[in-house]
CSV table of C-alpha atoms in Angstrom, one decimal:
chain,number,residue,atom,x,y,z
A,1,UNK,CA,23.6,10.7,-11.9
A,2,UNK,CA,27.2,9.4,-12.9
A,3,UNK,CA,28.0,5.9,-13.5
A,4,UNK,CA,29.2,5.6,-10.3
A,5,UNK,CA,26.2,6.9,-8.5
A,6,UNK,CA,24.4,4.3,-10.2
A,7,UNK,CA,26.2,1.4,-9.1
A,8,UNK,CA,26.2,2.8,-5.4
A,9,UNK,CA,22.5,3.2,-5.9
A,10,UNK,CA,22.0,-0.1,-6.8
A,11,UNK,CA,24.5,-1.6,-3.7
A,12,UNK,CA,22.0,0.5,-1.5
A,13,UNK,CA,18.7,-0.8,-3.1
A,14,UNK,CA,15.5,0.8,-3.5
A,15,UNK,CA,13.4,2.3,-0.7
A,16,UNK,CA,10.0,0.9,-0.7
A,17,UNK,CA,6.4,1.3,0.8
A,18,UNK,CA,4.9,-1.8,2.1
A,19,UNK,CA,1.1,-1.8,3.3
A,20,UNK,CA,0.0,-4.7,4.9
A,21,UNK,CA,-3.4,-5.7,4.5
A,22,UNK,CA,-5.8,-6.1,7.4
A,23,UNK,CA,-3.4,-5.4,10.3
A,24,UNK,CA,-3.5,-3.0,13.5
A,25,UNK,CA,-0.8,-3.0,15.8
A,26,UNK,CA,-1.5,-4.1,19.4
A,27,UNK,CA,-4.3,-6.5,17.9
A,28,UNK,CA,-3.6,-10.3,17.6
A,29,UNK,CA,-0.2,-10.2,19.4
A,30,UNK,CA,1.0,-8.1,16.6
A,31,UNK,CA,3.1,-5.0,18.1
A,32,UNK,CA,5.6,-2.6,16.3
A,33,UNK,CA,8.5,-4.3,17.2
A,34,UNK,CA,7.3,-7.5,15.9
A,35,UNK,CA,6.3,-5.9,12.7
A,36,UNK,CA,9.5,-4.2,12.3
A,37,UNK,CA,11.4,-7.7,12.9
A,38,UNK,CA,9.5,-9.4,10.6
A,39,UNK,CA,10.6,-7.1,7.7
A,40,UNK,CA,14.2,-7.0,8.7
A,41,UNK,CA,14.1,-10.7,8.9
A,42,UNK,CA,12.7,-10.7,5.4
A,43,UNK,CA,15.5,-9.0,4.2
A,44,UNK,CA,14.6,-5.4,4.4
A,45,UNK,CA,17.0,-2.7,5.8
A,46,UNK,CA,16.3,0.6,7.4
A,47,UNK,CA,12.9,-0.5,8.2
A,48,UNK,CA,10.6,2.0,9.5
A,49,UNK,CA,6.9,2.2,11.0
A,50,UNK,CA,4.1,4.5,10.4
A,51,UNK,CA,0.7,5.0,12.3
A,52,UNK,CA,-1.0,1.6,13.6
A,53,UNK,CA,-2.2,0.0,10.3
A,54,UNK,CA,0.8,-1.9,9.0
A,55,UNK,CA,2.6,0.9,7.0
A,56,UNK,CA,6.1,0.2,6.5
A,57,UNK,CA,9.2,1.7,4.3
A,58,UNK,CA,12.4,-0.1,4.0
A,59,UNK,CA,15.2,-0.5,1.8
A,60,UNK,CA,15.5,-3.6,-0.3
A,61,UNK,CA,17.2,-4.6,-3.5
A,62,UNK,CA,14.7,-4.5,-6.4
A,63,UNK,CA,15.1,-8.1,-7.6
A,64,UNK,CA,14.6,-9.4,-4.1
A,65,UNK,CA,10.9,-8.4,-4.2
A,66,UNK,CA,10.1,-10.8,-7.4
A,67,UNK,CA,9.5,-14.5,-6.7
A,68,UNK,CA,8.9,-16.8,-3.8
A,69,UNK,CA,11.8,-15.9,-1.8
A,70,UNK,CA,11.3,-12.2,-2.1
A,71,UNK,CA,11.4,-10.1,0.6
A,72,UNK,CA,7.2,-9.6,0.2
A,73,UNK,CA,6.9,-13.6,0.5
A,74,UNK,CA,9.2,-13.7,3.6
A,75,UNK,CA,7.3,-10.9,5.2
A,76,UNK,CA,4.0,-12.4,4.6
A,77,UNK,CA,5.2,-15.6,5.9
A,78,UNK,CA,6.6,-13.8,9.2
A,79,UNK,CA,3.4,-11.9,9.5
A,80,UNK,CA,1.5,-15.4,9.4
A,81,UNK,CA,3.5,-16.6,12.0
A,82,UNK,CA,2.4,-13.7,14.5
A,83,UNK,CA,-1.3,-13.8,13.0
A,84,UNK,CA,-2.1,-17.1,12.7
A,85,UNK,CA,-3.4,-16.2,8.9
A,86,UNK,CA,-1.8,-14.6,5.6
A,87,UNK,CA,-2.2,-11.3,4.9
A,88,UNK,CA,-1.4,-9.3,1.5
A,89,UNK,CA,1.9,-6.8,1.3
A,90,UNK,CA,1.4,-4.4,-1.3
A,91,UNK,CA,4.8,-2.7,-2.1
A,92,UNK,CA,5.6,0.2,-4.4
A,93,UNK,CA,8.9,2.2,-4.6
A,94,UNK,CA,8.8,5.5,-2.3
A,95,UNK,CA,9.6,7.1,-5.8
A,96,UNK,CA,6.5,5.8,-7.3
A,97,UNK,CA,4.6,6.8,-4.5
A,98,UNK,CA,5.7,10.6,-4.5
A,99,UNK,CA,4.9,10.2,-8.5
A,100,UNK,CA,1.6,9.2,-7.5
A,101,UNK,CA,1.0,12.0,-4.8
A,102,UNK,CA,2.3,14.9,-7.2
A,103,UNK,CA,-0.5,13.8,-9.6
A,104,UNK,CA,-2.9,15.5,-6.7
A,105,UNK,CA,-5.7,13.0,-7.7
A,106,UNK,CA,-8.0,14.5,-5.1
A,107,UNK,CA,-7.6,18.4,-5.8
A,108,UNK,CA,-10.8,20.2,-5.4
A,109,UNK,CA,-12.2,17.0,-3.4
A,110,UNK,CA,-13.9,18.6,0.2
A,111,UNK,CA,-11.8,16.8,2.9
A,112,UNK,CA,-14.3,17.5,5.3
A,113,UNK,CA,-17.2,16.0,3.7
A,114,UNK,CA,-15.6,12.8,1.7
A,115,UNK,CA,-13.3,10.4,2.8
A,116,UNK,CA,-10.1,10.1,-0.1
A,117,UNK,CA,-8.5,6.7,-0.5
A,118,UNK,CA,-6.7,4.3,-2.6
A,119,UNK,CA,-6.8,0.7,-2.9
A,120,UNK,CA,-3.7,-1.3,-4.0
A,121,UNK,CA,-3.3,-4.7,-5.6
A,122,UNK,CA,0.0,-6.9,-5.5
A,123,UNK,CA,2.8,-5.4,-7.4
A,124,UNK,CA,2.7,-8.2,-9.5
A,125,UNK,CA,-1.2,-8.8,-9.9
A,126,UNK,CA,-3.1,-8.8,-13.2
A,127,UNK,CA,-4.0,-5.3,-14.0
A,128,UNK,CA,-7.2,-3.9,-13.3
A,129,UNK,CA,-10.2,-4.1,-16.1
A,130,UNK,CA,-12.1,-1.0,-15.1
A,131,UNK,CA,-15.2,-2.2,-16.8
A,132,UNK,CA,-15.6,-4.9,-14.0
A,133,UNK,CA,-15.7,-2.3,-11.2
A,134,UNK,CA,-19.8,-2.0,-11.7
A,135,UNK,CA,-22.2,0.2,-9.6
A,136,UNK,CA,-19.9,2.2,-7.3
A,137,UNK,CA,-23.0,3.8,-5.5
A,138,UNK,CA,-22.4,7.0,-3.6
A,139,UNK,CA,-18.2,6.4,-4.0
A,140,UNK,CA,-16.6,8.4,-6.8
A,141,UNK,CA,-14.0,6.7,-8.5
A,142,UNK,CA,-10.9,9.3,-9.1
A,143,UNK,CA,-8.3,7.4,-10.6
A,144,UNK,CA,-8.0,3.6,-12.0
A,145,UNK,CA,-4.6,2.5,-12.5
A,146,UNK,CA,-3.3,-0.8,-13.5
A,147,UNK,CA,-3.1,-2.1,-9.8
A,148,UNK,CA,-4.3,0.8,-7.6
A,149,UNK,CA,-8.0,2.4,-7.5
A,150,UNK,CA,-8.5,5.8,-6.0
A,151,UNK,CA,-12.0,7.0,-4.7
A,152,UNK,CA,-13.9,9.4,-2.6
A,153,UNK,CA,-16.8,8.6,-0.3
A,154,UNK,CA,-19.1,11.0,1.4
A,155,UNK,CA,-18.1,10.7,5.4
A,156,UNK,CA,-21.9,10.8,6.0
A,157,UNK,CA,-24.7,8.6,5.0
A,158,UNK,CA,-24.7,5.1,3.5
A,159,UNK,CA,-24.7,3.6,0.2
A,160,UNK,CA,-21.1,4.4,0.0
A,161,UNK,CA,-18.8,1.5,-0.2
A,162,UNK,CA,-14.9,2.1,0.7
A,163,UNK,CA,-12.5,1.7,-2.1
A,164,UNK,CA,-10.9,-1.6,-0.9
A,165,UNK,CA,-14.1,-3.5,-1.5
A,166,UNK,CA,-14.7,-2.2,-5.0
A,167,UNK,CA,-11.2,-3.0,-6.0
A,168,UNK,CA,-11.5,-6.6,-4.7
A,169,UNK,CA,-15.0,-7.2,-6.3
A,170,UNK,CA,-13.4,-5.9,-9.3
A,171,UNK,CA,-10.8,-8.4,-9.4
A,172,UNK,CA,-11.5,-11.2,-7.5
A,173,UNK,CA,-8.3,-11.1,-5.3
A,174,UNK,CA,-7.4,-9.2,-1.9
A,175,UNK,CA,-6.2,-5.8,-1.7
A,176,UNK,CA,-5.3,-3.2,0.9
A,177,UNK,CA,-5.9,0.3,1.0
A,178,UNK,CA,-4.7,3.6,2.6
A,179,UNK,CA,-6.1,7.2,3.2
A,180,UNK,CA,-4.9,9.6,1.0
A,181,UNK,CA,-3.1,11.7,4.1
A,182,UNK,CA,-1.4,8.5,5.3
A,183,UNK,CA,-0.1,8.1,2.0
A,184,UNK,CA,1.3,11.4,2.1
A,185,UNK,CA,2.7,11.0,5.6
A,186,UNK,CA,4.7,7.9,4.3
A,187,UNK,CA,5.8,9.9,1.3
A,188,UNK,CA,7.0,12.9,3.2
A,189,UNK,CA,9.1,11.0,5.5
A,190,UNK,CA,12.7,11.9,4.1
A,191,UNK,CA,14.1,8.4,5.1
């Protein structure tokens, strides 16, 4: 990319995926419009929503995501006003998400028999120590990254914890999880 193209990219900002923990549109007063408005009021531009579980993409200056006055903190504050509680917003760049999906972490996993999920910590969380995962029972850990845990679990039967509780137990902090197909759908949007 030319120097001019890089400068234009900095002015336009970076495209981010924002995954809100523990929300469903249509519940507790949260509508798609309120979610989009909260992200726009927090400083996001060109905000889009996917499905009903608090999945957004938005454009923001990379520096705006850090610190207490950043887009993430303002979005969490805005959602707390609607929900009556504060929920985690995990952010990653769309480029990062596409690179993760290109790794094809679940190649060879039978999607009819297994649920495939990735759990996310905050972008600034202390990295995950894999030794703290403990017994995952019938859930198969597929990849351990600094702030993400990918796992598959059988669709039938018991003793197969979801990936989110595994990550929260291992780190002692809240996380949010998404199915691999949901992440693929978000990353496929050219916006």
